[in-house]
Coordinates of C-alpha atoms in Angstrom, one line a residue:
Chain A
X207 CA 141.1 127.2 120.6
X208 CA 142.0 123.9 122.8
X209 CA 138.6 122.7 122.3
X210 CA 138.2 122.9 118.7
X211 CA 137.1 119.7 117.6
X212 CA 136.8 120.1 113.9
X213 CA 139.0 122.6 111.8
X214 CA 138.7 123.0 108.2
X215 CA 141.9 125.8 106.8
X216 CA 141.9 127.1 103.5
X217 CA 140.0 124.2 101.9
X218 CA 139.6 124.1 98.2
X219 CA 138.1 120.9 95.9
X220 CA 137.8 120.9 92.5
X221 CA 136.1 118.2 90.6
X222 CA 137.8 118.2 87.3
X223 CA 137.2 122.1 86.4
X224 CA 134.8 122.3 88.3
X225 CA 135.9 124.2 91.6
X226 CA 133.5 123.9 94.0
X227 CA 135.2 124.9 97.4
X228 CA 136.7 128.2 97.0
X229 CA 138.8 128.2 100.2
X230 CA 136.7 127.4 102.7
X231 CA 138.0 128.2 106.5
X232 CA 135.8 126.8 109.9
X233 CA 136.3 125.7 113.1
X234 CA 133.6 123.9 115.0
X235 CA 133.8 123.6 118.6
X236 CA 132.9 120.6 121.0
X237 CA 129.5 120.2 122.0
X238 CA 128.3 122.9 118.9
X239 CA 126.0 122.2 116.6
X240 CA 126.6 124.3 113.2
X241 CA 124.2 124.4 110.4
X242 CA 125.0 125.0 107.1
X243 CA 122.5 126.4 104.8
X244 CA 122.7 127.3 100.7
X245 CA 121.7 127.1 97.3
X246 CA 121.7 123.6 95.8
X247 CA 125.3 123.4 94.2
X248 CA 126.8 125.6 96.7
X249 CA 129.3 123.6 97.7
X250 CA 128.1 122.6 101.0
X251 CA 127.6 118.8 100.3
X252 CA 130.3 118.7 99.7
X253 CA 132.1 120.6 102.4
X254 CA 130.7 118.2 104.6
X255 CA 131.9 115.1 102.6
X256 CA 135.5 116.3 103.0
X257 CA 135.4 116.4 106.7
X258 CA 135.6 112.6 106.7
X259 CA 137.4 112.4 103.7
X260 CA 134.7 110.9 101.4
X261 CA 135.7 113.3 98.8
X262 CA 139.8 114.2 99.3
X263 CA 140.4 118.0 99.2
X264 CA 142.3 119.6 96.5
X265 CA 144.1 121.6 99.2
X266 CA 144.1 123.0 102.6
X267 CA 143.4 121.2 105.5
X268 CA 141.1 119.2 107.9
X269 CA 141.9 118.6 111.7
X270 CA 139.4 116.5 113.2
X271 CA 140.1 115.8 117.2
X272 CA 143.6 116.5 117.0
X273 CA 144.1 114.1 114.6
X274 CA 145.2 115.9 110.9
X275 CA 143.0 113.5 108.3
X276 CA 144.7 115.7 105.0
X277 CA 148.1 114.3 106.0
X278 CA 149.4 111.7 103.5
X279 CA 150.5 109.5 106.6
X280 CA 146.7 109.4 108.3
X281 CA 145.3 106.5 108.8
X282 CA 142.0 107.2 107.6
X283 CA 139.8 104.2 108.0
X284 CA 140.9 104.8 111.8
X285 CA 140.3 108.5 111.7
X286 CA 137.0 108.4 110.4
X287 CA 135.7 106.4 113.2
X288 CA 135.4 110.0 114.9
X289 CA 133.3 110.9 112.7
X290 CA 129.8 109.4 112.2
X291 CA 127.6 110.1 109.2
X292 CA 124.0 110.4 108.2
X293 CA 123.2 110.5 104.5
X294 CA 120.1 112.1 102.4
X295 CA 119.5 108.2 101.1
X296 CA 120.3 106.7 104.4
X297 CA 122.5 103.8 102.6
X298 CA 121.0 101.3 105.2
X299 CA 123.4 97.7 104.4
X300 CA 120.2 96.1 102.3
X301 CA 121.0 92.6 102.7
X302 CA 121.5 93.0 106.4
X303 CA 118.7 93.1 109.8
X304 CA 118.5 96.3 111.1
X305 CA 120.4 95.1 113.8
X306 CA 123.3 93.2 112.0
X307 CA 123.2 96.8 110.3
X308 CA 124.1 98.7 114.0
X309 CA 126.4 96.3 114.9
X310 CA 128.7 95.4 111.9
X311 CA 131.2 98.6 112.5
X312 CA 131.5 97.0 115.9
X313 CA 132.2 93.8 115.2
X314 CA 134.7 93.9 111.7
X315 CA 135.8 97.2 112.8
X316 CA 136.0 97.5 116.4
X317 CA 136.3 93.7 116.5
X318 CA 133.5 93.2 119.5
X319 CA 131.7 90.3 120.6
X320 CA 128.5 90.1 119.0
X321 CA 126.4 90.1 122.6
X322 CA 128.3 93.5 123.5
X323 CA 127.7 94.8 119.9
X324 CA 123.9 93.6 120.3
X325 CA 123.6 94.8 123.8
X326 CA 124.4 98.3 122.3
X327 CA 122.8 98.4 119.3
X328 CA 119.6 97.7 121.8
X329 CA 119.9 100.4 123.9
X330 CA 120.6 102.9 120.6
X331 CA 117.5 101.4 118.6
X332 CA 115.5 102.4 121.9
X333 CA 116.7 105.4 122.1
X334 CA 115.3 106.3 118.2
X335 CA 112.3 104.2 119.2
X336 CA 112.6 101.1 117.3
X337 CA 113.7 98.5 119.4
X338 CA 110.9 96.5 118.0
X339 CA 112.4 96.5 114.5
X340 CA 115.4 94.8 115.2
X341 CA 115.3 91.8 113.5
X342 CA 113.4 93.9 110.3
X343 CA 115.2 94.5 106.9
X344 CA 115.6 97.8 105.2
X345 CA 113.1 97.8 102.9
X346 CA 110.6 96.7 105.2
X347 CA 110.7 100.3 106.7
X348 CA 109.6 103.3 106.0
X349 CA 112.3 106.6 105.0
X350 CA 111.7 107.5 108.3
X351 CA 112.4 104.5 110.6
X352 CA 115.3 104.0 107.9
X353 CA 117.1 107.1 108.4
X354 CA 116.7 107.0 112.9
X355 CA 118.4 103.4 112.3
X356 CA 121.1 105.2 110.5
X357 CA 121.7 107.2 113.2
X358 CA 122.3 104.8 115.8
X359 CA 124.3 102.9 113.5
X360 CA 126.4 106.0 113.3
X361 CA 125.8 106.7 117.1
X362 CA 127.2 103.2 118.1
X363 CA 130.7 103.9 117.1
X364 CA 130.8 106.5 119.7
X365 CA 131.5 109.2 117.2
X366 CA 132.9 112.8 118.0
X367 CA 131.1 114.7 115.9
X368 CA 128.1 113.9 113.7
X369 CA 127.9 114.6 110.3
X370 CA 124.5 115.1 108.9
X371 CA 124.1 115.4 104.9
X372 CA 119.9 117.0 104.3
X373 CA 119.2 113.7 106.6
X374 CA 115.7 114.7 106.1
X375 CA 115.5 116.0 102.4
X376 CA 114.8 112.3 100.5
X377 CA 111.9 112.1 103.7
X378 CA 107.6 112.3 103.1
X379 CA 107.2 115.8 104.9
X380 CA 104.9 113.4 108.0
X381 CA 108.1 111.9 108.4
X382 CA 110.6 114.4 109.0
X383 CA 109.8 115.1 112.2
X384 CA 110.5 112.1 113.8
X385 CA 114.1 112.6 112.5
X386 CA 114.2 116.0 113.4
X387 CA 113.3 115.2 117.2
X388 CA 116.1 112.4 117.2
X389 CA 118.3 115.2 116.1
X390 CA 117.5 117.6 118.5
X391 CA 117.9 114.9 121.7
X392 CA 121.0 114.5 120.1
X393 CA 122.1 117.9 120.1
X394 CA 120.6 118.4 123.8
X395 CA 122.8 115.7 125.1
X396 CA 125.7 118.0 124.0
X397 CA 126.7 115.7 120.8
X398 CA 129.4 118.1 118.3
X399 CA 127.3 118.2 115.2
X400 CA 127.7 119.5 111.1
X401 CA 123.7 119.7 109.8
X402 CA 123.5 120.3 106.1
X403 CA 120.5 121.4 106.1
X404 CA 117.3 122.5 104.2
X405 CA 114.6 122.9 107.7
X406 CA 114.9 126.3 108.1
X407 CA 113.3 125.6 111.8
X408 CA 115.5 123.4 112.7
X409 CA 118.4 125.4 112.1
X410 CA 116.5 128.3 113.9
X411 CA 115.7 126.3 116.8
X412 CA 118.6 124.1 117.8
X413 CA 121.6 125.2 116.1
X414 CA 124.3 127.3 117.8
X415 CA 125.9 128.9 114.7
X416 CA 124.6 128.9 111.5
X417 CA 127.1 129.0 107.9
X418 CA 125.6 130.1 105.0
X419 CA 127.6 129.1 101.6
X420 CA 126.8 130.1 98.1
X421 CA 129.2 129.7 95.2
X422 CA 131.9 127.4 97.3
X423 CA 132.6 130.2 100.3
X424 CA 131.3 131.0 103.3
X425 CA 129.3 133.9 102.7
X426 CA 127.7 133.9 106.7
X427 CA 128.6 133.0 109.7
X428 CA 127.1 133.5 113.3
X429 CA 124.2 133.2 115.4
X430 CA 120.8 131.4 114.2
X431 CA 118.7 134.7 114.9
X432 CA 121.4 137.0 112.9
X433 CA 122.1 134.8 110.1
X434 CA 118.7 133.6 109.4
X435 CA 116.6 136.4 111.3
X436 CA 118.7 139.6 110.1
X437 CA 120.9 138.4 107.4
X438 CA 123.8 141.3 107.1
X439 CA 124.3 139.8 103.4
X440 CA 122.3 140.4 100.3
X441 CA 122.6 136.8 98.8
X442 CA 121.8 135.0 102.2
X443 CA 118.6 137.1 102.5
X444 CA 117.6 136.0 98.5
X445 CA 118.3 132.3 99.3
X446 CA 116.1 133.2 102.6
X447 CA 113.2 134.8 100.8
X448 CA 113.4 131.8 98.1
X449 CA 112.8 129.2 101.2
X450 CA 110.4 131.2 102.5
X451 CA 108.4 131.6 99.1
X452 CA 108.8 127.6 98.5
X453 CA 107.7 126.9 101.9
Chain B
X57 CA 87.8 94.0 44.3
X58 CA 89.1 96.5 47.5
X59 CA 89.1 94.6 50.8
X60 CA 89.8 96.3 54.3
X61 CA 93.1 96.1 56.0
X62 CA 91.6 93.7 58.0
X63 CA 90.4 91.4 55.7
X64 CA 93.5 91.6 54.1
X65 CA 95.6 90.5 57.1
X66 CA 93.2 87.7 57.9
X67 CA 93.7 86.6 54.4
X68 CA 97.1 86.6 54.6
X69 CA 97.3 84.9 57.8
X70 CA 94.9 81.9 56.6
X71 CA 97.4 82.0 53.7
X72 CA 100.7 81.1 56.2
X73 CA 98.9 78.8 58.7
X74 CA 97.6 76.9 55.4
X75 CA 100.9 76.6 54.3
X76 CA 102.6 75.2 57.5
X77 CA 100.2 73.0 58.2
X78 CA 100.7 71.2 53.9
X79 CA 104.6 71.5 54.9
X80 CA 104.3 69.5 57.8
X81 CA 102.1 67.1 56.6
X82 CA 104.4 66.7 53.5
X83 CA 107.1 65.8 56.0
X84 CA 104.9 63.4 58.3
X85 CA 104.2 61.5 54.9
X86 CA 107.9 61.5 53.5
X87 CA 109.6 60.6 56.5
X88 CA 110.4 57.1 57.2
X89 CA 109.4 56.9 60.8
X90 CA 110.6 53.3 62.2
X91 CA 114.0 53.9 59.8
X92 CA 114.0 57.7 61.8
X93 CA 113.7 55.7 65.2
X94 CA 115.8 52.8 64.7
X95 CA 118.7 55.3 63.8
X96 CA 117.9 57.9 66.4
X97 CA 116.4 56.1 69.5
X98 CA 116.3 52.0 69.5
X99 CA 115.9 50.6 72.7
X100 CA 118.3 47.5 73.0
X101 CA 120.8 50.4 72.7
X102 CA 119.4 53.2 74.9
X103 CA 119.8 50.1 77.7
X104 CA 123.0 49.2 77.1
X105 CA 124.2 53.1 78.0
X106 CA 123.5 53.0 81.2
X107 CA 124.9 52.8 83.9
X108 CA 128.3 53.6 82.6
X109 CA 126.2 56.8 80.9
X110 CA 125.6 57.9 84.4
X111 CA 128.7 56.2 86.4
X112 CA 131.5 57.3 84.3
X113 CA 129.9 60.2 81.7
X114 CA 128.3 62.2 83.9
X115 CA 130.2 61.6 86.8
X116 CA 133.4 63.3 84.8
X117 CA 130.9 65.9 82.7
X118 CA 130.0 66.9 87.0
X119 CA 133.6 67.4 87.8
X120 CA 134.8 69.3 84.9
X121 CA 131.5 71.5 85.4
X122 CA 132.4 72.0 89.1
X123 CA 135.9 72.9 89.0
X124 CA 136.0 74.9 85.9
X125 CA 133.1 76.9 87.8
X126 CA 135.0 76.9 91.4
X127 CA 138.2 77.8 89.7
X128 CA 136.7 80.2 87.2
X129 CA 134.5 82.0 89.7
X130 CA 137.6 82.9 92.6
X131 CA 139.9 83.7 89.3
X132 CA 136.7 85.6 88.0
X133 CA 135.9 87.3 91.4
X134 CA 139.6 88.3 91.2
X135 CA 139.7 89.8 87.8
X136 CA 136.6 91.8 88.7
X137 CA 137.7 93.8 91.4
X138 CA 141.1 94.2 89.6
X139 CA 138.8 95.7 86.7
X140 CA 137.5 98.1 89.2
X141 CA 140.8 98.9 91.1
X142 CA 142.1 102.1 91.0
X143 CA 145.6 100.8 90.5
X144 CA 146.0 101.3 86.6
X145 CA 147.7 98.4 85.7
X146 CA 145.2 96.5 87.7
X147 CA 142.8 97.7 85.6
X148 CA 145.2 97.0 82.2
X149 CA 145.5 93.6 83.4
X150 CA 142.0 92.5 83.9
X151 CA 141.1 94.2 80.9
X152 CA 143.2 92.9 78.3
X153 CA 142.6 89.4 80.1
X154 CA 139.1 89.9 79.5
X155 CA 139.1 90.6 76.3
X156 CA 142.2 88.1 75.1
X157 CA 140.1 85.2 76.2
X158 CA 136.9 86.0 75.1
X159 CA 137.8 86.6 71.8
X160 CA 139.6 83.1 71.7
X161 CA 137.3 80.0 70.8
X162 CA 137.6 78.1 73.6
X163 CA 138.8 74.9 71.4
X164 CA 141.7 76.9 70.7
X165 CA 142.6 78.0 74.0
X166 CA 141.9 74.6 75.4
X167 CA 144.4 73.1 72.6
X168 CA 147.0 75.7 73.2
X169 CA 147.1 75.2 77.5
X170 CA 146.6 71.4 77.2
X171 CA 148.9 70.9 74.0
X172 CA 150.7 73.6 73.4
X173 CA 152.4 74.2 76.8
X174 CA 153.6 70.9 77.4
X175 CA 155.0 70.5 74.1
X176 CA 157.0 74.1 74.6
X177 CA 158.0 73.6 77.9
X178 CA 158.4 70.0 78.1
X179 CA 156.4 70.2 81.9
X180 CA 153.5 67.8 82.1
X181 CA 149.7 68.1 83.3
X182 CA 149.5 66.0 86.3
X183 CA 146.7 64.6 85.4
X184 CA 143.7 64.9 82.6
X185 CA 141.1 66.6 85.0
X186 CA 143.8 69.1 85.9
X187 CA 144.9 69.4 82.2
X188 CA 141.1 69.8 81.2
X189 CA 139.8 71.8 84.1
X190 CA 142.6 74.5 84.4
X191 CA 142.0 75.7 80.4
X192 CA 137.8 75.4 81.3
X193 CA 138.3 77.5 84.4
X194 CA 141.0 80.6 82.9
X195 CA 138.1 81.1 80.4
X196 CA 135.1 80.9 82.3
X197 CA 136.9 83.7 84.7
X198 CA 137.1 85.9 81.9
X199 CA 133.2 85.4 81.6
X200 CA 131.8 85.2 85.2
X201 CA 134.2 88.7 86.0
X202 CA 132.1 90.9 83.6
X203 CA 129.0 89.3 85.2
X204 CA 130.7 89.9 88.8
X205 CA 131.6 93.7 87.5
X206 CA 128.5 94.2 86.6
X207 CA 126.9 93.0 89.9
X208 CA 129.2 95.1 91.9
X209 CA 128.6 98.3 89.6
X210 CA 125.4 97.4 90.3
X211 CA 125.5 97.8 93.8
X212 CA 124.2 101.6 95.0
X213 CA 127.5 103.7 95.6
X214 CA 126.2 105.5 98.7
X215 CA 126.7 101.2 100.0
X216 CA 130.4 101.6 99.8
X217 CA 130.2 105.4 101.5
X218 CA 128.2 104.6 104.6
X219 CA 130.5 101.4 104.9
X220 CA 134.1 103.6 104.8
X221 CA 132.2 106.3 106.8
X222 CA 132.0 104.0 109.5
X223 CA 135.8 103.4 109.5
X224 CA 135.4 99.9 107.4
X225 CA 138.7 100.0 104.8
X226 CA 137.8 99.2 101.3
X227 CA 138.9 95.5 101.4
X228 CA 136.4 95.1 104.5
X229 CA 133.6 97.4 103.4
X230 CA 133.9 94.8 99.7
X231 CA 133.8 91.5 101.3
X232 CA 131.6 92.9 103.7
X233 CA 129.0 95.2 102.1
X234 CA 129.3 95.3 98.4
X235 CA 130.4 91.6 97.3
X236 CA 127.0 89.8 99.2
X237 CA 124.8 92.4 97.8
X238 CA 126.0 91.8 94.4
X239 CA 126.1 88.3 94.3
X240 CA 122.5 88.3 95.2
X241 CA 122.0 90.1 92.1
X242 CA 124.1 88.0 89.8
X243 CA 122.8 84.6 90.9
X244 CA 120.8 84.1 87.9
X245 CA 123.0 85.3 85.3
X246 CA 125.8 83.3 87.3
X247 CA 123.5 80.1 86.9
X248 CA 123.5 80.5 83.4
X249 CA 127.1 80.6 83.3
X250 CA 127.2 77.5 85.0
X251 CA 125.0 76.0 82.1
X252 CA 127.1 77.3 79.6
X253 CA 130.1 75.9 81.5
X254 CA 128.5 71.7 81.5
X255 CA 128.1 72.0 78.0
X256 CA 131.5 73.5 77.2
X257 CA 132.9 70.8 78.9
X258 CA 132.3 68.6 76.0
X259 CA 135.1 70.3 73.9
X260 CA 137.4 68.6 76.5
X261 CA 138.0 65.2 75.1
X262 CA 140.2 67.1 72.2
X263 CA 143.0 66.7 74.7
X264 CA 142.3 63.0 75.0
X265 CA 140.4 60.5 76.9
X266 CA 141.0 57.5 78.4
X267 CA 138.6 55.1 79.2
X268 CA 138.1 56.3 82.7
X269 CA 138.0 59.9 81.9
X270 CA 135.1 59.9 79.4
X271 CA 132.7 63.0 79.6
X272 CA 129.0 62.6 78.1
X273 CA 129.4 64.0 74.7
X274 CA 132.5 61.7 74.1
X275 CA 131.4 58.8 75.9
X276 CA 128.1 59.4 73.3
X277 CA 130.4 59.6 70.4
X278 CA 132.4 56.7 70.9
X279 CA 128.8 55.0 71.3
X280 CA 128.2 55.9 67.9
X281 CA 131.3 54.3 66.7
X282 CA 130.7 51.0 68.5
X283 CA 126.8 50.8 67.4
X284 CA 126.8 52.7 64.2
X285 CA 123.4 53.8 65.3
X286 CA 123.0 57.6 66.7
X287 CA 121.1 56.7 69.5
X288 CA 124.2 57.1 72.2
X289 CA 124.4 60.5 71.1
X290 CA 121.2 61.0 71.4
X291 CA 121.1 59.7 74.8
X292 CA 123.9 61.6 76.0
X293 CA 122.0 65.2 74.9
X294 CA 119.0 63.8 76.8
X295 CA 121.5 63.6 80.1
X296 CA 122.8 67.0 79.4
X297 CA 119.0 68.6 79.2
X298 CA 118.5 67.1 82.4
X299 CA 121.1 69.0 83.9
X300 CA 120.4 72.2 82.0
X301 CA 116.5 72.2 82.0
X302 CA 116.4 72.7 86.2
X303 CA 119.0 75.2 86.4
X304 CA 117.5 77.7 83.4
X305 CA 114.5 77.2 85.0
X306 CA 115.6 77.5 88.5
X307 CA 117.6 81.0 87.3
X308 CA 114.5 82.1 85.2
X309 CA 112.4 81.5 88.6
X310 CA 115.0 83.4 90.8
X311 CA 115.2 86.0 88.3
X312 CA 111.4 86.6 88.4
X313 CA 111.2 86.5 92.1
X314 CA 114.0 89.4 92.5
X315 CA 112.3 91.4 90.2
X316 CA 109.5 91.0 92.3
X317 CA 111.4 91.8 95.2
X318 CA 112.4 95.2 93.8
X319 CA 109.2 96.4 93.3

């Protein structure tokens, strides 16, 4: 329990409605890597949104490292740099180098000299393998050098946990894998991680737990092999058989 | 006698071009061309504009043009993001401000803040540029923040997500993020604002001019009076086109090149 990093009690959102959470209750541990898997529309998105408070719950709670980000009085701009996130449409800073793009959290947020920022920003570009595009702009690179410098731009403020939202769904399928293999490094080197997630492989391979949601609850919960290789539940093993058919 | 639709049309097109072409003749012959020119455009005149055309006109056109656009753009800027605050009377505000002055003829909003206050409350414009830029500026605002709404709606939401999921607040994540991207996309309509704005500025003399405060469309008029001849007039709309020409073009040109860009 004392190393919980994210908990998520009772959580309900409705937009308008619309009630898309349905009482959602997980707890992710440090160092874990969870994959949640689902129907389009199940609520999972979503889910994920409210862990750093992109979309405010309706009710219940989120407890990210201690820190309670559902309470009125929580600083939230602070509290959500424990939190890093990748998105499905990266949302690279257009008019900005991808470097400018790594360090600008660290310099207007975490106020940082811009040789510190740069120094780091180096060694994270290296680490997704493109050092060389530093000084490049967004559009001058393709979906999947775009979404690896979103991760180190998320990786440079020393996040928690990592939030990933179907990083690899808006990707040409001969690029996914270069995401993927950032991914799983980062997951090796013991980084907490939420993967909303369509790669069925992925989720096999490298996750700890999976979640499967349909209908704004968690229907699943537990090991790759059971949830995705035995399914206990009847709708988990339709939305499994529906992957496999598309695939 | 059937023809085919196409002989039809070409019929009917000889028919118009035929016609034109007798109009404009008819008006060639009619017109008495040296009475037209002396009228319109004599020399000994056009000479004796300058340089006070230039010197004083222009000079005063420039600074009414500047500051109504310095002033209208931070007011503008302002009243944008109240539009898109979440703070309802924000919004209300903005809104109604928005709508009151564009729906005002600027001659009339220009008489009531450089007349009509004074005269009510007995307190005095400090000096005419003030008196004429202040009215110039409130209304261009009310212009250039529907421009700067629509620049900022026009930047991609998931800009503003990435920027607060990085622990940016909104303020930062605006000035920051959303506010450069968007005036790179409202340059060219902000350039034709700024066109719109140097000719507006020649509704200012209504407040009153002295001789050092002149702006080009006055300065042309009172030409007119002095030489009962048109051509000062005349020479003052050919200064204005030099100041417009460049900068339609130059926002026609950066307008092309972004849409270029995009692709």
């Amino acid at each position: 329990m004392s190393d919980t990093l994210v908990r998520i009690e009772a959580l309900h959102k409705r937009f308008g409605t619309n009630h898309v959470l349905r009482g959602i209750d997980l707890a992710v541990t440090r160092g874990e890597v969870v994959c949640i898997i689902g129907p389009s529309g199940s609520g999972k998105s979503t889910l994920l949104r409210c862990v750093n408070m992109l979309e405010t719950p309706s009710e219940g709670k989120v407890v990210v490292d201690g820190v309670e980000l559902t309470d009125p009085e929580c600083d939230i701009d602070r509290a959500r740099t424990s939190t890093g996130m990748v998105f499905q449409s990266f949302n690279l800073f257009a008019h900005m180098s991808v470097i400018d793009n790594v360090t600008i959290a660290l310099r207007k947020v975490l106020k940082q000299d811009r040789t510190t920022a740069e120094a780091k920003a180096m060694q994270l570009l290296t680490r997704v393998g493109l050092a060389e595009k530093a000084t490049a702009y967004p559009a001058q690179l393709s979906g999947g050098q775009q979404q690896r410098v979103a991760i180190a731009r998320a990786l440079a403020m020393e996040p928690k946990v990592m939030l990933f939202d179907e990083a690899t769904s808006a990707l040409d399928p001969e690029l996914v894998g270069d995401v993927l293999r950032v991914m799983r490094e980062l997951a090796e080197e013991g980084m907490t991680m939420l993967v909303v997630t369509h790669e069925m492989d992925f989720a096999r391979g490298v996750a700890d737990r999976v979640v499967f949601m349909d209908g704004g609850v968690v229907v699943e919960d537990g090991h790759p092999d059971q949830v995705i290789g035995n399914p206990r539940e009847e709708r988990t093993r339709r939305f499994l058989a529906n992957v496999r058919e598309r695939d | 006698m059937s023809l085919s639709r196409r002989q039809r049309l070409r019929l009917v097109r000889g028919g118009v071009y035929s016609a034109t072409v007798a109009a404009l003749v008819l008006i060639l012959l009619a017109v008495d061309w040296g009475a037209l020119g002396g009228a319109l455009f004599k020399w000994n005149i056009v000479r004796d504009q300058f340089p006070d055309i230039l010197t004083t006109a222009l000079r005063n056109t420039v600074i009414f043009t500047i500051f109504g656009f310095i002033g209208g753009l931070s007011f503008g800027l302002l009243l944008a993001i109240m539009r898109l605050s979440s703070v309802k009377p924000y919004r209300w505000f903005a809104a109604t401000y928005i709508e009151v002055l564009r729906g005002i003829p600027l001659l009339v909003t220009l008489l009531i803040l450089g007349f009509g206050i004074p005269i009510a409350t007995g307190w005095q414009w400090p000096n005419p540029y003030i008196q004429g830029s202040v009215p110039l500026a409130l209304v261009a605002a009310a212009y250039i923040a529907e421009t700067v709404r629509a620049g900022i709606e026009a930047v991609p939401r998931g800009q503003m997500e990435a920027a607060r999921s990085l622990g940016m607040s909104y303020t930062r994540a605006m000035v920051t993020i959303i506010i450069p991207q968007a005036f790179r996309i409202i340059v060219p309509p902000l350039t034709n604002e700024f066109v719109l704005l140097i000719k507006d500025t020649s509704l200012i003399s209504v407040l009153g001019v002295t001789a050092s405060t002149l702006d080009l469309a006055r300065f042309g008029r009172n030409g007119v009076n002095d030489t009962a001849n048109a051509t000062p007039l005349v020479v003052a709309g050919l200064v204005y086109l030099a100041l417009t020409i460049p900068l339609t073009q130059l926002a026609a040109w950066m307008e092309r090149r972004s849409k270029a860009g995009r692709r």
